[in-house]
Amino acid sequence: METIIQVQHLKKHFGSLQVLNDIDFEINKGEVVTIIGSSGSGKSTLLRCINLLEIPDGGKILYKDTDILSGKLSLTEYRSKVGMVFQSFNLFANKSVIENCMIGQVKVLKRSKEEARKIAMRHLESVGMESFADASSVRLSGGQKQRVAIARALCMDPEVLLFDEPTSALDPEMVGDVLEVMQKLAKEGLTMAIVTHEMQFAKDVSDRVIFMDQGVIAEQGTPQQIFEDPQQERTKQFLSRYFDR
Amino acid sequence: MSIDFGRAFEIFTENWSLFSFGIQNTLLFALVGTVVGLLLGLVTGALRAIPEDPMDSAFVKVLKKIARFVVGFYVWFFRGTPMMVQALFFFYLLRPVLGWTGFSAGLIIISVNTGAYMAEIIRGGIQSIDVGQSEAAKSLGMTTMQTMLSIIFPQAIKNTFPTIGNQLIVNIKDSCMLNAIQVTELYFQSSSVAGSNMRYAEVYFLEMVMYLVLTTVATLILNAMERKINQTKTVTIKDHCA
């Protein structure tokens, strides 16, 4: 199995707070990895370190065996291959829906506008947002924005797509739409790493679940192992808050 | 204490060519000062607003520090001294070297002076934009320059447009200080008309009316531009989202 991202001994602190403490894990091609854990456990920071929105204080991140911090790989090229979907959508407010999906293709991948438009339309269709192509991105609902954000990331043909709590800022009735899109992508074989609080979704969609606690990976395994037979006391405690209510 | 309106109107028509020459120059200095000042402000404001990137090499870090210091000094100096004094100082200081006229010196001074104010306006505009916008651009692989030009500047300019427009109004009026270095703008022309006709209240009354007309027209144009900028594209909702 081809490893796309390999994280080794990753460390990150904010001031005196050690957010990530010696993290080791990998993302393999075609795999869906979900990262769960309580707020402040370091899940989002881990994801943000992977595409260098946060700069690690120690350790290595290998992209197909090349250390991304070594300077051998151009940062912009690397980032174009590692897509990111944010909790707060972050659609470009001065761009329409289709322009949001085209700008990266034109500026970074140097595609022609016609080609970029075609590809953008295809991905907008796959998330069910094609009829909003010319709409201003600020006028959409949260669920619509997030689906456009996913399409925008897909337009770059990423090797792996990182999701940072993609449904946490959504109204409950919109969560389903976004999860449905992500489920579809998972089935199509897209490599994904997802930080989420949606436990049922994590259970359904993941190949592997990582439970983080206080800056370390406390436990990882298949959804069955983690959700049905957790070994660690803290994993059990965390999950009981979701499932035993 | 009285104004002879009849006489004022006569002076106005008799000296219209002088006044209109002054108005042209006032508008020229205000427009050039505002536009060039805005461009200067975009560069300097961005230099002040860009946070340190931990991925920068040591060389770039030092470069950014120096740039920030230079820009800080620039803003401090040009906002902290009167434009008239700046105009006089630099005009006489550099005349032996550049051999420039008051006209070209004035164009440069008003631009550089406005740039210092614009730097602060743009810096505020950039810092008011959610950091998620540039993070999203980064995550697509866009460079800092691409992000600034396509995502950050358009939004910063839109958000600060009323304040940027205000600088045009300020410049229409403040360009009168450039009379000190012989720029024949509206105030300069009015003063000569006043002197040659020995009618001070009447001429300065005319001058104020002319300034008011200029600033009012400018305000109306700016308001129209602002409405245009704030028009978001209309949503065309088709079929399935009834």
PDB file of N, CA and C in Angstrom, chain B residues 169-207:
ATOM      1  N   ILE B 169     -11.381  63.577  -0.995  1.00  0.00           N
ATOM      2  CA  ILE B 169     -11.987  64.825  -0.521  1.00  0.00           C
ATOM      3  C   ILE B 169     -10.938  65.662   0.224  1.00  0.00           C
ATOM      4  N   VAL B 170     -10.199  64.989   1.107  1.00  0.00           N
ATOM      5  CA  VAL B 170      -9.154  65.690   1.862  1.00  0.00           C
ATOM      6  C   VAL B 170      -8.147  66.315   0.899  1.00  0.00           C
ATOM      7  N   ASN B 171      -7.780  65.551  -0.143  1.00  0.00           N
ATOM      8  CA  ASN B 171      -6.762  66.047  -1.065  1.00  0.00           C
ATOM      9  C   ASN B 171      -7.254  67.211  -1.920  1.00  0.00           C
ATOM     10  N   ILE B 172      -8.548  67.221  -2.248  1.00  0.00           N
ATOM     11  CA  ILE B 172      -9.085  68.357  -3.011  1.00  0.00           C
ATOM     12  C   ILE B 172      -8.844  69.638  -2.223  1.00  0.00           C
ATOM     13  N   LYS B 173      -9.051  69.536  -0.911  1.00  0.00           N
ATOM     14  CA  LYS B 173      -8.867  70.730  -0.072  1.00  0.00           C
ATOM     15  C   LYS B 173      -7.393  70.978   0.267  1.00  0.00           C
ATOM     16  N   ASP B 174      -6.700  69.906   0.679  1.00  0.00           N
ATOM     17  CA  ASP B 174      -5.343  70.093   1.199  1.00  0.00           C
ATOM     18  C   ASP B 174      -4.307  70.391   0.120  1.00  0.00           C
ATOM     19  N   SER B 175      -4.679  70.150  -1.151  1.00  0.00           N
ATOM     20  CA  SER B 175      -3.735  70.489  -2.217  1.00  0.00           C
ATOM     21  C   SER B 175      -3.458  71.993  -2.189  1.00  0.00           C
ATOM     22  N   CYS B 176      -4.309  72.790  -1.509  1.00  0.00           N
ATOM     23  CA  CYS B 176      -4.090  74.236  -1.465  1.00  0.00           C
ATOM     24  C   CYS B 176      -2.778  74.581  -0.763  1.00  0.00           C
ATOM     25  N   MET B 177      -2.301  73.650   0.094  1.00  0.00           N
ATOM     26  CA  MET B 177      -1.033  73.937   0.784  1.00  0.00           C
ATOM     27  C   MET B 177       0.136  73.999  -0.181  1.00  0.00           C
ATOM     28  N   LEU B 178      -0.051  73.386  -1.356  1.00  0.00           N
ATOM     29  CA  LEU B 178       1.046  73.343  -2.316  1.00  0.00           C
ATOM     30  C   LEU B 178       1.264  74.696  -2.976  1.00  0.00           C
ATOM     31  N   ASN B 179       0.376  75.678  -2.681  1.00  0.00           N
ATOM     32  CA  ASN B 179       0.611  77.021  -3.204  1.00  0.00           C
ATOM     33  C   ASN B 179       1.947  77.546  -2.679  1.00  0.00           C
ATOM     34  N   ALA B 180       2.381  76.977  -1.534  1.00  0.00           N
ATOM     35  CA  ALA B 180       3.643  77.419  -0.941  1.00  0.00           C
ATOM     36  C   ALA B 180       4.826  77.164  -1.855  1.00  0.00           C
ATOM     37  N   ILE B 181       4.714  76.162  -2.722  1.00  0.00           N
ATOM     38  CA  ILE B 181       5.807  75.933  -3.678  1.00  0.00           C
ATOM     39  C   ILE B 181       5.336  76.278  -5.098  1.00  0.00           C
ATOM     40  N   GLN B 182       4.479  77.304  -5.168  1.00  0.00           N
ATOM     41  CA  GLN B 182       4.100  77.899  -6.456  1.00  0.00           C
ATOM     42  C   GLN B 182       3.285  76.978  -7.350  1.00  0.00           C
ATOM     43  N   VAL B 183       2.525  76.061  -6.768  1.00  0.00           N
ATOM     44  CA  VAL B 183       1.610  75.276  -7.586  1.00  0.00           C
ATOM     45  C   VAL B 183       0.368  76.128  -7.813  1.00  0.00           C
ATOM     46  N   THR B 184       0.000  76.347  -9.080  1.00  0.00           N
ATOM     47  CA  THR B 184      -1.091  77.264  -9.391  1.00  0.00           C
ATOM     48  C   THR B 184      -2.434  76.556  -9.318  1.00  0.00           C
ATOM     49  N   GLU B 185      -2.771  76.088  -8.100  1.00  0.00           N
ATOM     50  CA  GLU B 185      -4.060  75.447  -7.900  1.00  0.00           C
ATOM     51  C   GLU B 185      -5.104  76.491  -7.507  1.00  0.00           C
ATOM     52  N   LEU B 186      -6.278  76.052  -7.141  1.00  0.00           N
ATOM     53  CA  LEU B 186      -7.414  76.964  -6.964  1.00  0.00           C
ATOM     54  C   LEU B 186      -7.147  78.064  -5.942  1.00  0.00           C
ATOM     55  N   TYR B 187      -6.521  77.706  -4.815  1.00  0.00           N
ATOM     56  CA  TYR B 187      -6.258  78.722  -3.797  1.00  0.00           C
ATOM     57  C   TYR B 187      -5.273  79.762  -4.308  1.00  0.00           C
ATOM     58  N   PHE B 188      -4.237  79.306  -4.968  1.00  0.00           N
ATOM     59  CA  PHE B 188      -3.213  80.194  -5.514  1.00  0.00           C
ATOM     60  C   PHE B 188      -3.840  81.179  -6.496  1.00  0.00           C
ATOM     61  N   GLN B 189      -4.663  80.646  -7.406  1.00  0.00           N
ATOM     62  CA  GLN B 189      -5.300  81.487  -8.421  1.00  0.00           C
ATOM     63  C   GLN B 189      -6.246  82.489  -7.782  1.00  0.00           C
ATOM     64  N   SER B 190      -7.020  82.000  -6.797  1.00  0.00           N
ATOM     65  CA  SER B 190      -7.984  82.880  -6.138  1.00  0.00           C
ATOM     66  C   SER B 190      -7.261  84.020  -5.444  1.00  0.00           C
ATOM     67  N   SER B 191      -6.145  83.703  -4.799  1.00  0.00           N
ATOM     68  CA  SER B 191      -5.407  84.738  -4.078  1.00  0.00           C
ATOM     69  C   SER B 191      -4.911  85.824  -5.031  1.00  0.00           C
ATOM     70  N   SER B 192      -4.448  85.403  -6.226  1.00  0.00           N
ATOM     71  CA  SER B 192      -4.002  86.442  -7.164  1.00  0.00           C
ATOM     72  C   SER B 192      -5.169  87.279  -7.653  1.00  0.00           C
ATOM     73  N   VAL B 193      -6.322  86.587  -7.894  1.00  0.00           N
ATOM     74  CA  VAL B 193      -7.501  87.351  -8.327  1.00  0.00           C
ATOM     75  C   VAL B 193      -7.929  88.326  -7.235  1.00  0.00           C
ATOM     76  N   ALA B 194      -7.897  87.858  -5.988  1.00  0.00           N
ATOM     77  CA  ALA B 194      -8.294  88.693  -4.866  1.00  0.00           C
ATOM     78  C   ALA B 194      -7.387  89.921  -4.777  1.00  0.00           C
ATOM     79  N   GLY B 195      -6.083  89.682  -4.935  1.00  0.00           N
ATOM     80  CA  GLY B 195      -5.121  90.771  -4.829  1.00  0.00           C
ATOM     81  C   GLY B 195      -5.292  91.803  -5.937  1.00  0.00           C
ATOM     82  N   SER B 196      -5.467  91.307  -7.159  1.00  0.00           N
ATOM     83  CA  SER B 196      -5.527  92.249  -8.272  1.00  0.00           C
ATOM     84  C   SER B 196      -6.844  93.013  -8.295  1.00  0.00           C
ATOM     85  N   ASN B 197      -7.905  92.456  -7.709  1.00  0.00           N
ATOM     86  CA  ASN B 197      -9.189  93.159  -7.685  1.00  0.00           C
ATOM     87  C   ASN B 197      -9.434  93.885  -6.368  1.00  0.00           C
ATOM     88  N   MET B 198      -8.570  93.659  -5.398  1.00  0.00           N
ATOM     89  CA  MET B 198      -8.729  94.250  -4.067  1.00  0.00           C
ATOM     90  C   MET B 198     -10.092  93.904  -3.457  1.00  0.00           C
ATOM     91  N   ARG B 199     -10.592  92.718  -3.748  1.00  0.00           N
ATOM     92  CA  ARG B 199     -11.888  92.284  -3.217  1.00  0.00           C
ATOM     93  C   ARG B 199     -11.698  90.924  -2.552  1.00  0.00           C
ATOM     94  N   TYR B 200     -11.321  90.952  -1.270  1.00  0.00           N
ATOM     95  CA  TYR B 200     -10.918  89.703  -0.635  1.00  0.00           C
ATOM     96  C   TYR B 200     -12.112  88.828  -0.239  1.00  0.00           C
ATOM     97  N   ALA B 201     -13.079  89.411   0.481  1.00  0.00           N
ATOM     98  CA  ALA B 201     -14.221  88.614   0.944  1.00  0.00           C
ATOM     99  C   ALA B 201     -14.955  87.990  -0.235  1.00  0.00           C
ATOM    100  N   GLU B 202     -15.167  88.786  -1.290  1.00  0.00           N
ATOM    101  CA  GLU B 202     -15.903  88.294  -2.452  1.00  0.00           C
ATOM    102  C   GLU B 202     -15.174  87.105  -3.100  1.00  0.00           C
ATOM    103  N   VAL B 203     -13.861  87.264  -3.283  1.00  0.00           N
ATOM    104  CA  VAL B 203     -13.117  86.210  -3.993  1.00  0.00           C
ATOM    105  C   VAL B 203     -13.016  84.943  -3.137  1.00  0.00           C
ATOM    106  N   TYR B 204     -12.783  85.134  -1.830  1.00  0.00           N
ATOM    107  CA  TYR B 204     -12.678  83.928  -1.003  1.00  0.00           C
ATOM    108  C   TYR B 204     -14.036  83.242  -0.842  1.00  0.00           C
ATOM    109  N   PHE B 205     -15.105  84.049  -0.907  1.00  0.00           N
ATOM    110  CA  PHE B 205     -16.445  83.462  -0.947  1.00  0.00           C
ATOM    111  C   PHE B 205     -16.597  82.589  -2.198  1.00  0.00           C
ATOM    112  N   LEU B 206     -16.207  83.168  -3.345  1.00  0.00           N
ATOM    113  CA  LEU B 206     -16.259  82.401  -4.605  1.00  0.00           C
ATOM    114  C   LEU B 206     -15.437  81.127  -4.491  1.00  0.00           C
ATOM    115  N   GLU B 207     -14.257  81.277  -3.897  1.00  0.00           N
ATOM    116  CA  GLU B 207     -13.354  80.140  -3.787  1.00  0.00           C
ATOM    117  C   GLU B 207     -13.999  79.020  -2.961  1.00  0.00           C
TER     118      GLU B 207
END
